[in-house]
Coordinates of C-alpha atoms and ligand atoms in Angstrom, one line a residue:
X19 CA -108.9 -220.2 -75.5
X20 CA -107.1 -217.9 -78.1
X21 CA -103.5 -216.6 -77.5
X22 CA -103.9 -212.9 -77.1
X23 CA -100.4 -212.0 -76.8
X24 CA -97.1 -213.3 -75.8
X25 CA -94.3 -212.1 -73.8
X26 CA -90.7 -212.6 -72.4
X27 CA -91.9 -212.6 -69.1
X28 CA -95.5 -212.8 -67.2
X29 CA -95.1 -211.4 -63.7
X30 CA -98.1 -212.5 -61.3
X31 CA -98.5 -209.9 -58.5
X32 CA -97.8 -206.4 -58.6
X33 CA -96.4 -206.1 -55.2
X34 CA -92.7 -205.1 -54.4
X35 CA -91.3 -208.7 -55.5
X36 CA -93.6 -208.6 -58.8
X37 CA -93.4 -204.9 -59.7
X38 CA -89.5 -204.7 -59.3
X39 CA -89.1 -207.7 -61.1
X40 CA -90.9 -206.7 -64.0
X41 CA -89.4 -203.0 -64.0
X42 CA -85.7 -204.6 -64.0
X43 CA -86.7 -207.1 -67.0
X44 CA -87.8 -204.4 -68.9
X45 CA -84.9 -202.5 -68.3
X46 CA -83.0 -205.4 -69.5
X47 CA -84.7 -205.3 -73.0
X48 CA -87.5 -208.0 -72.2
X49 CA -91.0 -207.8 -73.2
X50 CA -93.1 -208.1 -69.8
X51 CA -96.4 -208.0 -68.5
X52 CA -97.5 -208.2 -65.0
X53 CA -100.8 -209.4 -63.7
X54 CA -102.5 -207.7 -60.8
X55 CA -105.9 -208.4 -59.6
X56 CA -106.2 -205.3 -57.1
X57 CA -107.1 -202.1 -58.7
X58 CA -104.1 -200.4 -57.7
X59 CA -100.2 -201.6 -58.1
X60 CA -98.2 -201.9 -55.2
X61 CA -99.5 -204.8 -53.6
X62 CA -99.9 -205.6 -49.8
X63 CA -96.9 -203.2 -49.0
X64 CA -98.1 -200.1 -50.7
X65 CA -101.9 -200.7 -50.4
X66 CA -102.4 -202.3 -47.2
X67 CA -98.7 -202.8 -45.3
X68 CA -95.6 -200.8 -45.3
X69 CA -96.9 -197.6 -46.5
X70 CA -100.2 -197.0 -44.8
X71 CA -98.9 -198.3 -41.4
X72 CA -95.9 -196.0 -41.5
X73 CA -98.4 -193.1 -42.6
X74 CA -100.4 -193.7 -39.4
X75 CA -97.1 -194.4 -37.3
X76 CA -96.0 -191.1 -38.1
X77 CA -99.1 -189.1 -37.7
X78 CA -99.5 -190.7 -34.3
X79 CA -96.4 -190.0 -33.4
X80 CA -96.7 -186.2 -34.3
X81 CA -99.9 -186.3 -32.5
X82 CA -98.1 -187.8 -29.5
X83 CA -95.4 -185.0 -29.5
X84 CA -97.9 -182.5 -29.7
X85 CA -99.8 -183.7 -26.4
X86 CA -96.9 -185.2 -24.6
X87 CA -93.4 -183.8 -25.6
X88 CA -93.5 -180.4 -27.3
X89 CA -93.9 -178.8 -23.9
X90 CA -90.2 -180.0 -22.8
X91 CA -89.1 -178.0 -25.8
X92 CA -90.6 -175.1 -24.5
X93 CA -93.1 -175.2 -27.5
X94 CA -96.7 -174.5 -25.8
X95 CA -99.7 -175.8 -27.7
X96 CA -102.9 -175.5 -26.6
X97 CA -106.1 -177.3 -27.1
X98 CA -104.4 -180.3 -29.2
X99 CA -107.4 -182.2 -31.0
X100 CA -107.1 -185.6 -32.7
X101 CA -109.2 -185.4 -36.4
X102 CA -108.9 -189.2 -37.2
X103 CA -110.7 -188.7 -40.3
X104 CA -108.0 -186.3 -41.6
X105 CA -105.2 -188.8 -40.4
X106 CA -107.0 -191.6 -42.5
X107 CA -107.6 -189.2 -45.3
X108 CA -103.9 -188.5 -45.4
X109 CA -102.7 -191.9 -44.8
X110 CA -105.2 -192.8 -48.3
X111 CA -103.2 -189.6 -50.1
X112 CA -100.1 -191.0 -49.2
X113 CA -101.1 -194.5 -50.2
X114 CA -102.7 -193.0 -53.6
X115 CA -99.3 -191.2 -54.4
X116 CA -97.2 -194.1 -54.1
X117 CA -99.4 -196.8 -56.3
X118 CA -99.8 -194.1 -58.9
X119 CA -95.9 -193.8 -59.1
X120 CA -95.5 -197.7 -59.4
X121 CA -98.2 -197.1 -62.6
X122 CA -95.7 -194.2 -64.0
X123 CA -92.8 -196.4 -63.8
X124 CA -94.4 -199.0 -65.3
X125 CA -95.3 -196.8 -68.6
X126 CA -92.1 -195.7 -68.3
X127 CA -90.5 -198.8 -68.7
X128 CA -93.2 -200.0 -71.2
X129 CA -94.5 -203.0 -68.7
X130 CA -97.9 -203.9 -69.6
X131 CA -100.1 -204.1 -66.6
X132 CA -102.7 -206.6 -67.4
X133 CA -105.5 -206.0 -64.8
X134 CA -107.1 -209.5 -63.4
X135 CA -106.7 -212.6 -61.6
X136 CA -104.2 -214.9 -63.1
X137 CA -104.1 -218.6 -63.3
X138 CA -101.2 -220.7 -64.4
X139 CA -103.0 -223.2 -67.2
X140 CA -100.1 -224.6 -68.5
X141 CA -96.2 -223.9 -68.3
X142 CA -95.7 -220.9 -70.5
X143 CA -99.5 -220.1 -70.2
X144 CA -101.1 -217.6 -67.8
X145 CA -104.8 -217.2 -68.0
X146 CA -106.5 -213.8 -66.9
X147 CA -110.1 -213.7 -66.5
X148 CA -110.7 -215.7 -69.9
X149 CA -108.0 -214.1 -71.9
X150 CA -104.9 -216.2 -72.3
X151 CA -101.1 -215.1 -72.5
X152 CA -98.0 -217.1 -73.0
X153 CA -94.6 -216.4 -71.8
X154 CA -91.1 -217.9 -71.8
X155 CA -91.0 -217.2 -68.2
X156 CA -93.9 -216.9 -65.5
X157 CA -92.8 -215.5 -62.4
X158 CA -95.1 -216.2 -59.3
X159 CA -94.8 -212.8 -56.8
X160 CA -98.3 -213.4 -55.2
X161 CA -97.6 -212.8 -52.1
X162 CA -99.1 -213.6 -48.7
X163 CA -102.0 -213.3 -46.3
X164 CA -102.6 -212.9 -42.5
X165 CA -102.8 -216.2 -41.0
X166 CA -106.2 -217.1 -39.2
X167 CA -106.6 -217.8 -35.5
X168 CA -108.7 -220.8 -35.1
X169 CA -111.8 -219.8 -32.7
X170 CA -110.9 -216.1 -33.5
X171 CA -112.9 -215.1 -36.7
X172 CA -112.0 -211.7 -38.6
X173 CA -115.0 -209.8 -39.5
X174 CA -113.1 -206.6 -40.2
X175 CA -115.7 -204.8 -37.6
X176 CA -115.0 -206.0 -34.2
X177 CA -112.2 -208.8 -34.9
X178 CA -109.8 -207.3 -37.3
X179 CA -106.8 -208.0 -39.3
X180 CA -103.7 -205.5 -39.9
X181 CA -105.8 -204.2 -43.1
X182 CA -108.7 -203.2 -40.5
X183 CA -106.2 -202.2 -37.8
X184 CA -105.4 -199.5 -40.7
X185 CA -108.7 -198.2 -41.2
X186 CA -110.4 -197.7 -37.8
X187 CA -113.0 -194.6 -37.8
X188 CA -112.5 -194.2 -33.9
X189 CA -110.3 -195.0 -31.5
X190 CA -110.9 -198.0 -29.8
X191 CA -111.1 -197.6 -25.8
X192 CA -109.0 -201.1 -25.4
X193 CA -107.5 -202.4 -28.2
X194 CA -106.5 -206.1 -27.6
X195 CA -103.7 -207.4 -30.0
X196 CA -103.1 -211.0 -30.4
X197 CA -99.2 -211.6 -31.6
X198 CA -96.3 -209.7 -30.4
X199 CA -94.5 -209.1 -33.9
X200 CA -93.7 -206.4 -35.5
X201 CA -97.5 -205.7 -37.2
X202 CA -99.1 -206.1 -33.9
X203 CA -96.4 -203.8 -32.3
X204 CA -96.6 -200.8 -34.6
X205 CA -100.3 -200.8 -34.9
X206 CA -100.6 -201.6 -31.1
X207 CA -98.1 -198.4 -30.8
X208 CA -100.5 -196.2 -33.5
X209 CA -103.5 -196.8 -31.6
X210 CA -101.9 -196.3 -27.8
X211 CA -100.5 -193.4 -29.2
X212 CA -104.2 -191.9 -30.1
X213 CA -105.4 -192.8 -26.7
X214 CA -106.2 -196.7 -26.5
X215 CA -105.6 -199.0 -23.7
X216 CA -103.4 -201.5 -25.8
X217 CA -103.4 -204.9 -24.4
X218 CA -100.4 -207.5 -26.5
X219 CA -101.1 -211.0 -26.0
X220 CA -98.3 -213.1 -27.3
X221 CA -97.8 -217.1 -27.2
X222 CA -94.2 -217.1 -26.7
X223 CA -92.2 -215.7 -23.6
X224 CA -90.9 -213.1 -25.4
X225 CA -92.1 -210.6 -28.3
X226 CA -90.5 -209.9 -31.9
X227 CA -88.8 -213.6 -31.6
X228 CA -86.7 -213.1 -34.6
X229 CA -84.8 -210.2 -33.0
X230 CA -81.7 -210.2 -30.7
X231 CA -83.0 -210.9 -27.0
X232 CA -81.6 -208.5 -25.2
X233 CA -82.6 -205.9 -27.6
X234 CA -86.2 -207.2 -27.4
X235 CA -86.3 -207.1 -23.7
X236 CA -85.4 -203.7 -24.0
X237 CA -88.3 -203.2 -26.1
X238 CA -90.7 -204.6 -24.4
X239 CA -89.7 -202.6 -21.5
X240 CA -89.9 -199.0 -23.6
X241 CA -93.3 -200.0 -24.6
X242 CA -94.5 -201.0 -21.3
X243 CA -93.2 -197.3 -20.2
X244 CA -95.8 -196.0 -23.0
X245 CA -98.6 -197.8 -21.3
X246 CA -98.8 -201.2 -23.7
X247 CA -99.7 -203.9 -21.7
X248 CA -98.1 -207.3 -22.2
X249 CA -99.5 -210.7 -21.5
X250 CA -96.8 -213.2 -22.8
X251 CA -96.6 -216.8 -22.6
X252 CA -100.8 -216.8 -23.2
X253 CA -102.9 -218.0 -25.8
X254 CA -106.4 -216.8 -27.1
X255 CA -108.5 -219.9 -27.6
X256 CA -112.0 -218.2 -28.6
X257 CA -113.7 -214.7 -29.2
X258 CA -116.9 -213.6 -29.3
X259 CA -117.8 -210.6 -31.1
X260 CA -121.0 -208.3 -30.8
X261 CA -122.0 -204.9 -30.9
X262 CA -120.6 -203.4 -27.6
X263 CA -117.2 -205.5 -27.9
X264 CA -115.3 -208.8 -27.9
X265 CA -115.1 -211.4 -25.2
X266 CA -112.1 -213.3 -25.3
X267 CA -111.0 -216.5 -23.5
X268 CA -107.1 -216.5 -22.5
X269 CA -105.2 -219.4 -21.2
X270 CA -101.5 -220.1 -20.1
X271 CA -99.6 -221.1 -23.2
X272 CA -98.5 -224.2 -21.4
X273 CA -102.2 -225.2 -20.2
X274 CA -104.0 -223.9 -17.1
X275 CA -106.7 -222.2 -15.8
X276 CA -108.6 -220.0 -18.6
X277 CA -109.7 -216.3 -18.1
X278 CA -112.2 -213.7 -19.8
X279 CA -110.9 -210.6 -20.9
X280 CA -113.0 -207.7 -23.1
X281 CA -111.7 -205.6 -25.3
X282 CA -113.7 -203.0 -28.0
X283 CA -111.5 -204.3 -30.8
X284 CA -109.4 -207.4 -31.5
X285 CA -106.5 -207.4 -33.8
X286 CA -105.3 -210.6 -35.1
X287 CA -101.6 -210.3 -35.9
X288 CA -100.2 -213.9 -35.5
X289 CA -98.2 -213.8 -38.8
X290 CA -98.4 -214.1 -42.4
X291 CA -98.5 -217.0 -44.7
X292 CA -97.8 -217.6 -48.6
X293 CA -101.0 -216.7 -50.9
X294 CA -101.2 -218.8 -54.1
X295 CA -105.0 -219.5 -54.0
X296 CA -106.3 -220.2 -57.4
X297 CA -103.1 -220.0 -59.2
X298 CA -103.3 -223.5 -60.7
X299 CA -100.3 -224.5 -59.0
X300 CA -101.3 -228.2 -58.1
X301 CA -102.7 -228.6 -61.5
X302 CA -99.4 -227.7 -63.1
X303 CA -97.5 -229.5 -60.7
X304 CA -95.6 -226.6 -59.0
X305 CA -94.1 -227.8 -55.5
X306 CA -95.0 -226.3 -52.3
X307 CA -93.2 -226.8 -48.5
X308 CA -94.8 -227.8 -45.9
X309 CA -95.4 -224.4 -45.1
X310 CA -97.3 -223.6 -48.3
X311 CA -94.3 -221.7 -49.5
X312 CA -93.4 -222.5 -53.3
X313 CA -90.2 -224.2 -53.7
X314 CA -87.4 -222.7 -55.3
X315 CA -83.9 -223.4 -56.0
X316 CA -81.3 -220.7 -55.5
X317 CA -82.4 -219.1 -58.9
X318 CA -85.8 -218.8 -58.1
X319 CA -87.0 -221.6 -60.4
X320 CA -89.5 -223.8 -59.4
X321 CA -89.5 -227.7 -60.1
X322 CA -91.4 -226.7 -63.3
X323 CA -89.2 -225.4 -65.9
X324 CA -90.1 -222.0 -67.1
X325 CA -91.9 -221.2 -63.9
X326 CA -90.4 -218.9 -61.0
X327 CA -91.4 -217.7 -57.8
X328 CA -89.9 -214.9 -55.1
X329 CA -91.0 -212.5 -52.3
X330 CA -93.4 -213.8 -49.6
X331 CA -94.7 -216.6 -51.7
X332 CA -91.3 -218.4 -51.3
X333 CA -89.6 -218.9 -48.1
X334 CA -87.2 -216.2 -46.0
X335 CA -88.4 -213.0 -44.4
X336 CA -91.7 -211.7 -45.5
X337 CA -90.2 -208.1 -46.2
X338 CA -90.8 -205.7 -48.9
X339 CA -87.0 -205.0 -49.5
X340 CA -86.4 -208.9 -49.7
X341 CA -89.1 -209.4 -52.3
X342 CA -87.6 -206.5 -54.3
X343 CA -83.9 -207.8 -54.2
X344 CA -85.4 -211.2 -55.3
X345 CA -87.2 -209.3 -58.1
X346 CA -84.0 -207.8 -59.4
X347 CA -81.9 -211.0 -58.9
X348 CA -84.3 -213.1 -60.7
X349 CA -84.5 -210.7 -63.5
X350 CA -81.1 -210.5 -64.3
X351 CA -80.6 -214.2 -63.9
X352 CA -83.4 -214.4 -66.6
X353 CA -81.5 -212.2 -68.7
X354 CA -78.4 -214.3 -68.6
X355 CA -76.6 -212.3 -65.7
X356 CA -75.6 -213.3 -62.2
X357 CA -78.4 -212.0 -60.1
X358 CA -77.8 -212.9 -56.3
X359 CA -79.0 -211.7 -52.8
X360 CA -77.2 -211.9 -49.8
X361 CA -79.7 -213.7 -47.2
X362 CA -77.0 -212.7 -44.5
X363 CA -77.4 -208.9 -44.8
X364 CA -81.2 -208.5 -44.6
X365 CA -82.1 -205.7 -42.4
X366 CA -85.5 -206.1 -40.3
X367 CA -87.1 -202.8 -38.8
X368 CA -89.8 -202.2 -36.5
X369 CA -91.1 -198.5 -37.1
X370 CA -92.3 -197.9 -33.4
X371 CA -90.5 -194.9 -31.2
X372 CA -88.0 -196.1 -30.2
X373 CA -87.6 -197.9 -33.5
X374 CA -85.8 -201.3 -33.7
X375 CA -83.3 -202.5 -36.3
X376 CA -81.7 -205.6 -36.9
X377 CA -79.2 -207.5 -39.5
X378 CA -77.3 -210.7 -39.5
X379 CA -76.9 -212.5 -36.4
X380 CA -78.4 -212.4 -33.1
X381 CA -76.3 -213.2 -29.9
X382 CA -78.6 -216.4 -29.2
X383 CA -78.0 -217.3 -32.8
X384 CA -73.8 -217.0 -32.3
X385 CA -74.3 -218.7 -28.9
X386 CA -76.2 -221.5 -30.5
X387 CA -73.7 -221.9 -33.2
X388 CA -70.8 -221.9 -31.2
X389 CA -69.0 -219.1 -32.6
X390 CA -66.6 -216.9 -30.5
X391 CA -67.8 -213.2 -30.5
X392 CA -67.1 -209.8 -28.9
X393 CA -70.1 -207.6 -28.3
X394 CA -69.8 -203.8 -28.5
X395 CA -72.6 -201.5 -26.9
X396 CA -73.2 -198.1 -26.6
X397 CA -76.3 -196.2 -25.3
X398 CA -78.2 -193.3 -27.1
X399 CA -78.1 -191.8 -23.6
X400 CA -74.5 -190.8 -24.2
X401 CA -75.3 -189.7 -27.8
X402 CA -75.1 -185.7 -28.0
X403 CA -77.6 -185.8 -30.9
X404 CA -80.0 -188.1 -29.4
X405 CA -80.0 -185.6 -25.9
X406 CA -80.5 -182.8 -28.2
X407 CA -83.5 -184.7 -29.7
X408 CA -85.0 -185.7 -26.6
X409 CA -84.6 -189.4 -27.7
X410 CA -82.4 -191.2 -25.5
X411 CA -84.1 -194.5 -25.1
X412 CA -82.2 -197.3 -26.5
X413 CA -78.7 -198.5 -27.5
X414 CA -76.7 -200.0 -30.6
X415 CA -75.1 -203.4 -30.2
X416 CA -72.4 -204.9 -32.5
X417 CA -71.3 -208.5 -32.6
X418 CA -68.2 -209.2 -34.0
X419 CA -66.2 -212.3 -34.6
X420 CA -63.6 -212.6 -31.7
X421 CA -61.0 -213.9 -34.1
X422 CA -61.3 -211.5 -37.1
X423 CA -63.4 -209.1 -35.9
X424 CA -65.8 -209.2 -39.0
X425 CA -68.8 -208.0 -38.2
X426 CA -71.8 -210.8 -37.6
X427 CA -74.7 -208.9 -36.6
X428 CA -76.0 -205.3 -35.4
X429 CA -79.1 -204.6 -33.4
X430 CA -80.2 -201.2 -32.9
X431 CA -83.0 -199.7 -30.5
X432 CA -83.3 -195.9 -30.4
X433 CA -84.1 -192.8 -32.5
X434 CA -84.3 -193.5 -36.6
X435 CA -82.7 -197.2 -36.0
X436 CA -83.8 -198.3 -39.2
X437 CA -81.8 -195.6 -41.0
X438 CA -78.9 -196.1 -39.0
X439 CA -78.8 -199.9 -39.6
X440 CA -77.7 -199.1 -43.4
X441 CA -74.4 -197.9 -42.3
X442 CA -73.5 -201.7 -40.7
X443 CA -75.7 -203.3 -43.8
X444 CA -73.2 -201.4 -46.1
X445 CA -70.2 -202.4 -43.8
X446 CA -71.1 -206.1 -43.7
X447 CA -71.9 -206.3 -47.5
X448 CA -68.2 -205.3 -47.5
X449 CA -67.1 -207.3 -44.9
X450 CA -65.7 -205.2 -42.6
X451 CA -64.6 -205.7 -39.3
X452 CA -65.8 -203.6 -36.4
X453 CA -62.4 -201.7 -36.4
X454 CA -63.1 -200.8 -39.9
X455 CA -66.2 -198.9 -39.0
X456 CA -64.4 -197.7 -35.6
X457 CA -62.1 -195.9 -37.9
X458 CA -64.4 -194.2 -39.8
X459 CA -64.8 -190.4 -39.4
X460 CA -68.5 -189.8 -38.4
X461 CA -70.3 -186.3 -38.5
X462 CA -70.8 -184.7 -35.2
X463 CA -73.2 -184.5 -33.6
X464 CA -75.1 -187.6 -35.4
X465 CA -77.2 -190.4 -34.3
X466 CA -74.4 -192.6 -36.4
X467 CA -71.8 -191.7 -33.8
X468 CA -73.6 -193.9 -31.6
X469 CA -72.9 -196.8 -33.9
X470 CA -69.0 -195.7 -34.3
X471 CA -68.9 -195.8 -30.4
X472 CA -70.6 -199.3 -30.5
X473 CA -67.8 -200.6 -33.3
X474 CA -64.8 -199.0 -30.7
X475 CA -66.5 -200.8 -27.6
X476 CA -66.3 -204.1 -29.2
X477 CA -62.4 -203.6 -28.6
X478 CA -63.2 -201.8 -25.3
X479 CA -62.3 -198.4 -26.5
X480 CA -65.5 -196.6 -26.7
X481 CA -64.8 -192.7 -25.8
X482 CA -67.8 -191.1 -24.8
X483 CA -68.5 -193.8 -21.8
Ligands
FAD513 C1 -99.5 -204.2 -42.0 C2 -98.3 -204.3 -42.6 C3 -97.2 -203.8 -42.4 C4 -96.0 -204.1 -43.4 N1 -94.9 -203.2 -43.1 C5 -93.7 -203.8 -43.6 C6 -92.5 -203.0 -43.4 O1 -92.7 -201.7 -42.8 N2 -91.3 -203.2 -43.9 C7 -91.5 -204.3 -44.7 O2 -90.3 -204.5 -45.8 N3 -92.3 -205.0 -44.8 C8 -93.6 -204.9 -44.2 N4 -94.6 -205.9 -44.8 C9 -94.4 -206.9 -45.4 C10 -94.4 -206.6 -46.8 O3 -95.9 -205.7 -47.1 C11 -94.2 -207.6 -47.7 O4 -93.4 -208.5 -47.2 C12 -94.2 -207.3 -49.2 O5 -95.5 -206.6 -49.4 C13 -94.3 -208.7 -49.9 O6 -94.3 -208.4 -51.1 P1 -94.5 -209.6 -52.5 O7 -94.4 -208.6 -53.7 O8 -93.9 -210.8 -52.5 O9 -96.1 -209.6 -52.4 P2 -97.5 -208.7 -51.9 O10 -96.8 -207.1 -51.8 O11 -98.3 -209.4 -51.0 O12 -98.0 -208.5 -53.4 C14 -98.5 -209.6 -54.1 C15 -99.6 -209.2 -55.2 O13 -100.1 -210.3 -55.6 C16 -101.3 -210.2 -56.1 N5 -102.2 -211.5 -56.4 C17 -102.1 -212.5 -55.8 N6 -102.8 -213.6 -56.5 C18 -103.1 -213.0 -57.6 C19 -103.5 -213.5 -59.1 N7 -103.7 -214.8 -58.8 N8 -103.6 -212.6 -59.9 C20 -103.1 -211.3 -60.0 N9 -102.9 -211.0 -58.7 C21 -102.7 -211.5 -57.7 C22 -102.3 -209.2 -54.8 O14 -103.3 -208.6 -55.2 C23 -100.7 -208.6 -54.4 O15 -101.2 -207.2 -54.9 C24 -95.8 -205.4 -44.1 C25 -97.1 -205.9 -43.9 C26 -98.1 -206.0 -43.4 C27 -99.5 -206.5 -43.6

């Protein structure tokens, strides 16, 4: 195959890992191409992940407020109706504006978007649908895909993945969500707010397994109050879809008597796995780990010189901002700089209401590693702004080293938790102590005062409780 063009860097995948790596590499003076097989840039995140799910979460929350919360504020609205077609159209508009934004950024930074499916034919060589390109560096940023569940075949009609869960044209009467992770709970929340009966079936005895246990228990109670039903310690072993819905077989996770359950729609959200299909990795000899992640060293280099990988395709939390940070770090490393990601300070957020946000170590992890710690907690019921907003569910929890007072972890459930956690991420990046945060003057009345109070509570000196 004749070589069509040569680049310093060819990034395979235009998601937040790939496109950010491409932009940063171009900013640093490299000649960069990004290959994307989708019709639009932005990857899972912008097309079928973070952005469309947040658009629907926002819209469904507006609907829920109009039907359930506004009267308490003295705002009376009669005849609230759901226009799901418009809600979905708005979601598409949001996605479209975002993906076009990435296209604009590529033009601005002179990143060449090669449209098509890439295959690494040799170190330094990438074939895209019959055209060959060479590069000093190849970056695998091909992301992830939903994990299939044996016995439950996704048809994107009655048995759907998260992608189908973002596109329903009617509110299901009963939505059964398999998997109590953040994707299942966010989509479950969307359809619950719009009127569906929602049951979450989870194999483990708890939801959101990576999050702090105390916060997760509070979270489950909050979602239960909203009418979401939970079947923990339960596995789905089979599902049969027909025109009138789906019949599922449920069994206790530990084994026991099976039962049948009916649902109109079943959402399979049991996790995601790296996607490297068709890339030619086996032929080139790129090593994968047992979970299918591309193996990399601390500099995102694979075992084959000149081939690098990042984002959901490698180990670590499958989060857009983790992928993006790796994109920047790798581009800087390729430019001879000291790119670095601090994996101890990567926030994780569940965008339900209340929101849930977490950073650093959980209480369970600290106990397991035998680290002595102090806990400071502050509830939103004692925060003036949360009361004014009518959003008092939840609390801020800070875990600090018992000897040094250094913040080791922070966990928030409550209004705008995803934004509030950024203050603690900043503090942790600077190696701050709980006292450092407690001594910062926080504006009144703000939700962030709950963060300050939790920091004060680490030393048993909270003022407003
Ligand atoms: C429903 C849902 C909600 C989510 N919400 C959040 C959230 O709120 N916050 C968050 O941080 N994360 C969220 N995520 C996760 C987030 O989307 C991923 O962590 C992120 O997109 C990973 O980025 P990436 O660049 O590694 O891969 P991706 O975004 O998956 O991008 C990879 C791209 O590579 C392309 N590709 C693959 N193979 C080839 C090939 N051979 N040739 C050319 N192109 C190829 C794919 O088409 C894809 O566009 C969510 C995910 C889902 C499914």
